[in-house]
PDB file of C-alpha atoms in Angstrom:
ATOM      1  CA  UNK A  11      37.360  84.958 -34.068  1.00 67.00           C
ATOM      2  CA  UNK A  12      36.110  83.980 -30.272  1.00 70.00           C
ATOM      3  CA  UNK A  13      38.556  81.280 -30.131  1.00 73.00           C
ATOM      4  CA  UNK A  14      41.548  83.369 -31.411  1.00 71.00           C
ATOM      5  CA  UNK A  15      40.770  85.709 -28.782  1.00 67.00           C
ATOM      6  CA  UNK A  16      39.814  83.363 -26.077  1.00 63.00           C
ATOM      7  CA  UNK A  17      43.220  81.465 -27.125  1.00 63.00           C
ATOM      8  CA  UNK A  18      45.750  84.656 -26.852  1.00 58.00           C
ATOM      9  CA  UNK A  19      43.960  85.977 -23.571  1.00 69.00           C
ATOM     10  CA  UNK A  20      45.124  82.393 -21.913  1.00 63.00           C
ATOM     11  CA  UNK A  21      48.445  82.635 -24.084  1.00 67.00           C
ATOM     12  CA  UNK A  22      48.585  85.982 -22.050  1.00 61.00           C
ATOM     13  CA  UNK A  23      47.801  84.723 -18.241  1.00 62.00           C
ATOM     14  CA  UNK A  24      50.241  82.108 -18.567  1.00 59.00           C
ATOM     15  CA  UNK A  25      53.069  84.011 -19.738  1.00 62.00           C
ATOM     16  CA  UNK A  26      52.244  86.749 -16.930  1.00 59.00           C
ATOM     17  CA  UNK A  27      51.651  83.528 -14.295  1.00 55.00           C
ATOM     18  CA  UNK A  28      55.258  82.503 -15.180  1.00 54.00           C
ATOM     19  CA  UNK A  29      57.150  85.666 -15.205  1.00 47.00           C
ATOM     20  CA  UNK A  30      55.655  85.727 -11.410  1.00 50.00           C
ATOM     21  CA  UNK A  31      56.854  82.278 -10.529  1.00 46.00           C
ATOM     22  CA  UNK A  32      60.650  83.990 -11.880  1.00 46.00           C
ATOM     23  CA  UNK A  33      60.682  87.050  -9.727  1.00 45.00           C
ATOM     24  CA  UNK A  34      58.890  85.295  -6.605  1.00 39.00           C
ATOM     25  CA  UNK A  35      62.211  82.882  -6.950  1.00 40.00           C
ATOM     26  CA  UNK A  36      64.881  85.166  -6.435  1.00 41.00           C
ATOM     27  CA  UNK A  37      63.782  86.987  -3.051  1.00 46.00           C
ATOM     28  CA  UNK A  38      65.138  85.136  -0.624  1.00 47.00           C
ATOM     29  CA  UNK A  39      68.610  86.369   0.126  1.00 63.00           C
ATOM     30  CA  UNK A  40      70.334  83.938   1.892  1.00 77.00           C
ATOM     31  CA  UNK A  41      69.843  80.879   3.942  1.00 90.00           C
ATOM     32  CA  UNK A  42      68.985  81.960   7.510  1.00 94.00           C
ATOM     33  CA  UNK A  43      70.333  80.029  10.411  1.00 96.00           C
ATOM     34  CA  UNK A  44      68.839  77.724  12.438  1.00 96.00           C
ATOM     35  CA  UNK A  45      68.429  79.321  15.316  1.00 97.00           C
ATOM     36  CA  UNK A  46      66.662  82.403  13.401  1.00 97.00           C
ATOM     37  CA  UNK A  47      63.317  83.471  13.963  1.00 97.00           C
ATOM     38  CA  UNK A  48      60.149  81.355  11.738  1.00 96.00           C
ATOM     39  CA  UNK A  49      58.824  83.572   9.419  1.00 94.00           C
ATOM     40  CA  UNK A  50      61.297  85.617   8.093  1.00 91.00           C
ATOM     41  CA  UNK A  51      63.216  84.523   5.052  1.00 83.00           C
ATOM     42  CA  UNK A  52      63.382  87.488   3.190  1.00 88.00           C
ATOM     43  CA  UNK A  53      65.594  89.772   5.904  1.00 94.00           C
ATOM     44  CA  UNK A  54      69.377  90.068   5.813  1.00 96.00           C
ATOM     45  CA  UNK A  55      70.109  91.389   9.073  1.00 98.00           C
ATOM     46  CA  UNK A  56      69.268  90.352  12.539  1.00 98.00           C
ATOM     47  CA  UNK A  57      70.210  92.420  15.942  1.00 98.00           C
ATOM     48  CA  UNK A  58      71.273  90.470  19.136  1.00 97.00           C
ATOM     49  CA  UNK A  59      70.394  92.958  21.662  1.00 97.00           C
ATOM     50  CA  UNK A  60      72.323  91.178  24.214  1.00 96.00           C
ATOM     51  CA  UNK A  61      74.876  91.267  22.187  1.00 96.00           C
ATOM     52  CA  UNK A  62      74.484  94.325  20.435  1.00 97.00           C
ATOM     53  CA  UNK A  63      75.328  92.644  17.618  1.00 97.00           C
ATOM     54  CA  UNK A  64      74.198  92.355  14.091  1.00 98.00           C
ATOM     55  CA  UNK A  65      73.694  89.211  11.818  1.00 98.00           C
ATOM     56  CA  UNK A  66      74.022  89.383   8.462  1.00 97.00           C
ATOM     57  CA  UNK A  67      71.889  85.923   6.620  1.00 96.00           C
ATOM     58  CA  UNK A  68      73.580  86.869   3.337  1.00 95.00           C
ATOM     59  CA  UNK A  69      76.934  86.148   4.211  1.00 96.00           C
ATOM     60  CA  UNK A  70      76.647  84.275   7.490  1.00 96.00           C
ATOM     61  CA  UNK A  71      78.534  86.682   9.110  1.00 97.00           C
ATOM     62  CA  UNK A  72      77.941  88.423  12.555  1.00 97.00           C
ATOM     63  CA  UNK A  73      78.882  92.418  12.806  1.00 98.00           C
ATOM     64  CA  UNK A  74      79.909  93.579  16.143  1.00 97.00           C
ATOM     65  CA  UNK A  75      81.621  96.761  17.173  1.00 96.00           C
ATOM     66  CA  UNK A  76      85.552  95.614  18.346  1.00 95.00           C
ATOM     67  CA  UNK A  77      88.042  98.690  19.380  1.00 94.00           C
ATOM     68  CA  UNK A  78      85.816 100.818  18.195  1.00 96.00           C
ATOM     69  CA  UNK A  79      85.529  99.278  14.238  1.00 97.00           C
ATOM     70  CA  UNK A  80      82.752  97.483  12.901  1.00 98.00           C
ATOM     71  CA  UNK A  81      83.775  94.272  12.016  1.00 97.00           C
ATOM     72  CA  UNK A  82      82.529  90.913  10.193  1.00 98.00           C
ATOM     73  CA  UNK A  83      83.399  87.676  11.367  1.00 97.00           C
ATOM     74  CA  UNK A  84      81.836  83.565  10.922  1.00 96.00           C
ATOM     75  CA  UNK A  85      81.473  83.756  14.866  1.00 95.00           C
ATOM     76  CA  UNK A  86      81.009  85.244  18.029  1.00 95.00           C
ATOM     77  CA  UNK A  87      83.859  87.015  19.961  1.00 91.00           C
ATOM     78  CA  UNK A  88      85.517  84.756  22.108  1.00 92.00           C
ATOM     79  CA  UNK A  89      83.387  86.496  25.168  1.00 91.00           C
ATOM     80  CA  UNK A  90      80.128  85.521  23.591  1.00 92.00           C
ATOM     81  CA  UNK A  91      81.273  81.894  22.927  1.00 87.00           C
ATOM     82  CA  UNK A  92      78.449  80.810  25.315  1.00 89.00           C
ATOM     83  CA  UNK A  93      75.628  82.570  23.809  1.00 92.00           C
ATOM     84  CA  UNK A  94      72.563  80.555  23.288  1.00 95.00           C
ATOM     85  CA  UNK A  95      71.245  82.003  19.996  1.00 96.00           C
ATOM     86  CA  UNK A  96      68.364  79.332  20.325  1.00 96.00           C
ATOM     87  CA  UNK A  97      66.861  80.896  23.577  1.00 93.00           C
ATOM     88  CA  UNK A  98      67.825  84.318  23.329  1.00 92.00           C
ATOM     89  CA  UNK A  99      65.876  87.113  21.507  1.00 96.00           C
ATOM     90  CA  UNK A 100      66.443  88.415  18.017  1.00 97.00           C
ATOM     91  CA  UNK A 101      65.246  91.434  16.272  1.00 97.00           C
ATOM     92  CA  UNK A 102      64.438  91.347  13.012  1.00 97.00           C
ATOM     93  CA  UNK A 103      65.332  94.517  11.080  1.00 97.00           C
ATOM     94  CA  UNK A 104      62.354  93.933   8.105  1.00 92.00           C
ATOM     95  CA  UNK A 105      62.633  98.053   7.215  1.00 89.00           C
ATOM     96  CA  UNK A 106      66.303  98.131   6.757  1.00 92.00           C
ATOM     97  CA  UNK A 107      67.665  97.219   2.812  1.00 90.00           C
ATOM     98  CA  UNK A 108      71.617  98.264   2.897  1.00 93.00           C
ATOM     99  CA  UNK A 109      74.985  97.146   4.176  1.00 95.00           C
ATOM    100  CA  UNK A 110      75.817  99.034   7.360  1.00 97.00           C
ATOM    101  CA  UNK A 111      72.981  98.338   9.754  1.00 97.00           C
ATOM    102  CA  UNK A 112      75.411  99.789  12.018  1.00 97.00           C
ATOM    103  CA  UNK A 113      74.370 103.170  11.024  1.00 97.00           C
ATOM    104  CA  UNK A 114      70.984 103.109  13.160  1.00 96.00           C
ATOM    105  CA  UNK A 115      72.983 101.364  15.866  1.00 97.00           C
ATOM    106  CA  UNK A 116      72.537 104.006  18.366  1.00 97.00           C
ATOM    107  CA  UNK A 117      68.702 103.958  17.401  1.00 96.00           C
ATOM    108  CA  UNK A 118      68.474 100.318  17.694  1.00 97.00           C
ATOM    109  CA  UNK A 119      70.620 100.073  21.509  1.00 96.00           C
ATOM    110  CA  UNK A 120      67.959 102.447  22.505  1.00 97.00           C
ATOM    111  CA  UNK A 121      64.955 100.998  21.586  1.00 97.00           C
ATOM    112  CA  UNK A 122      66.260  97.190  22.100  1.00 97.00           C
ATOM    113  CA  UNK A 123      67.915  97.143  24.769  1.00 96.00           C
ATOM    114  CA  UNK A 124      69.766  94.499  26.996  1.00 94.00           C
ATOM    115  CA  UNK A 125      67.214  91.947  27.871  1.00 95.00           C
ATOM    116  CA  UNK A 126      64.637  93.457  25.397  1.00 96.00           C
ATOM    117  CA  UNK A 127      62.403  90.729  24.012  1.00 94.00           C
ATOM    118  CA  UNK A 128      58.926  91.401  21.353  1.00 93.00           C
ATOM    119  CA  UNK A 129      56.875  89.220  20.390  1.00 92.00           C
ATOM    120  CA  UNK A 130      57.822  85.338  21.026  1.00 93.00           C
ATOM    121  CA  UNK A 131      59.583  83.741  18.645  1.00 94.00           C
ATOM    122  CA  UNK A 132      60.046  80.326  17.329  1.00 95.00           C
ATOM    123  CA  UNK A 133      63.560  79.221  15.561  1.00 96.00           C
ATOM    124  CA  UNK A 134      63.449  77.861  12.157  1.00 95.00           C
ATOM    125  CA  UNK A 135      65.128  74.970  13.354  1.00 94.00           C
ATOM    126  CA  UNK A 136      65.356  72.881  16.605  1.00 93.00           C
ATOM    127  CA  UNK A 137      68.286  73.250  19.211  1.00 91.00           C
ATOM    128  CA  UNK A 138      70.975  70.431  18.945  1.00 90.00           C
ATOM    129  CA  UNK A 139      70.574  68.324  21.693  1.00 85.00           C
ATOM    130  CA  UNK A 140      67.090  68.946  22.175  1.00 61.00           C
ATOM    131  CA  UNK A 141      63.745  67.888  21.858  1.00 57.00           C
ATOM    132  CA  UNK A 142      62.246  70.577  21.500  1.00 51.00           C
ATOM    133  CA  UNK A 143      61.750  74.124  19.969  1.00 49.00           C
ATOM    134  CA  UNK A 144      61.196  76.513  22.547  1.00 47.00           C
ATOM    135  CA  UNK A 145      63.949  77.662  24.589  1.00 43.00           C
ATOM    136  CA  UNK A 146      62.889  76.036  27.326  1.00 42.00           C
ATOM    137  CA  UNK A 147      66.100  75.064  29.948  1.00 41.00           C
ATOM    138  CA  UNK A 148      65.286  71.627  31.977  1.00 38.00           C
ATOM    139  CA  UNK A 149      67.327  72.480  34.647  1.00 36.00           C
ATOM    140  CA  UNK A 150      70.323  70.116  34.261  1.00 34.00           C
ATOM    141  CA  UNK A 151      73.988  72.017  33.614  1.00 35.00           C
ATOM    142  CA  UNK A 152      76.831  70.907  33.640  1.00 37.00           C
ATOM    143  CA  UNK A 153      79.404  72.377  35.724  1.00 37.00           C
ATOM    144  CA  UNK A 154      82.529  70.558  34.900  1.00 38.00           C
ATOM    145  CA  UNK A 155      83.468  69.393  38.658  1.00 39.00           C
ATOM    146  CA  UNK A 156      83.107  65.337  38.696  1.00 36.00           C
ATOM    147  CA  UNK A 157      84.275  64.359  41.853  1.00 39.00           C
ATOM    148  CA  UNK A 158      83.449  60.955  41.705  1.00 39.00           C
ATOM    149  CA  UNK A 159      85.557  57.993  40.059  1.00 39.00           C
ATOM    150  CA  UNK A 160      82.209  56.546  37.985  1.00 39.00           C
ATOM    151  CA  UNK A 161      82.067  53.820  40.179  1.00 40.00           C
ATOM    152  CA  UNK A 162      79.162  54.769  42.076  1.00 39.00           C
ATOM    153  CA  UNK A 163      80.480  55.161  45.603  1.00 38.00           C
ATOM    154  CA  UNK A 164      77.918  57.934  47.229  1.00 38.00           C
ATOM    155  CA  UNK A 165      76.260  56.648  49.958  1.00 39.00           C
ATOM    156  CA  UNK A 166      71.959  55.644  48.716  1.00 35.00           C
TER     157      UNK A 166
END
């Protein structure tokens, strides 16, 4: 009689200890980008307070006010096309579970404003181009104005 008992109470914990392993499987919503913030991978939306923009993981789609519509695009408006997402701060709405995180806009332009940055952040990924992983500029840019032929002619 011990062993029947002893038998169904582990028949029990396993079938509980998989039914866990099935819901823990299905709560990450989307792949996040790699230039999101570490820790995170159960959030859908992201706000760019530079931007005052919104990112939504689930469909890889950013959602920015244009003419006065809320709109979803793959990228950044044309203005924006220079944005380092790697460097720059995102905020990551964990207490919002909807489709329009444009209705606490106003809310969120207040409290995260231009410039605003928490906590530091790492990215889940590592900037193209470079060796490392925290936002750190080296100095060097690029200007576009090459004056010389490539032939080394400046004077040493």
């Amino acid at each position: 009689m011990k062993t029947i008992k002893y038998f169904l109470i582990g028949i029990l914990f396993l079938s509980f200890s998989y039914t866990q392993a099935q819901i823990s499987v299905n709560v990450n919503i989307g792949t996040p980008p790699a230039w999101g913030p570490a820790g995170y991978t159960d959030v859908r939306y992201y706000y760019l307070p530079d931007l005052e923009t919104y990112y939504d993981v689930s469909t890889s789609n950013y959602v920015y006010l244009n003419n006065g519509k809320w709109v979803r695009t793959r990228s950044l408006p044309y203005a924006y096309r220079n944005y380092d997402l790697y460097t720059e701060y995102k905020v990551v709405l964990t207490d919002y579970r909807g489709d329009r995180p444009y209705d606490n806009f106003k809310n969120h332009k207040v409290k995260y404003g231009k410039g605003y940055k928490g906590q530091p952040q790492k990215t889940i990924g590592q900037k193209p181009g470079k060796g490392n992983n925290k936002g750190k500029d080296n100095g060097h840019h690029d200007n576009g104005n090459h004056n010389g032929n490539g032939k080394g002619n400046g004077k040493h």
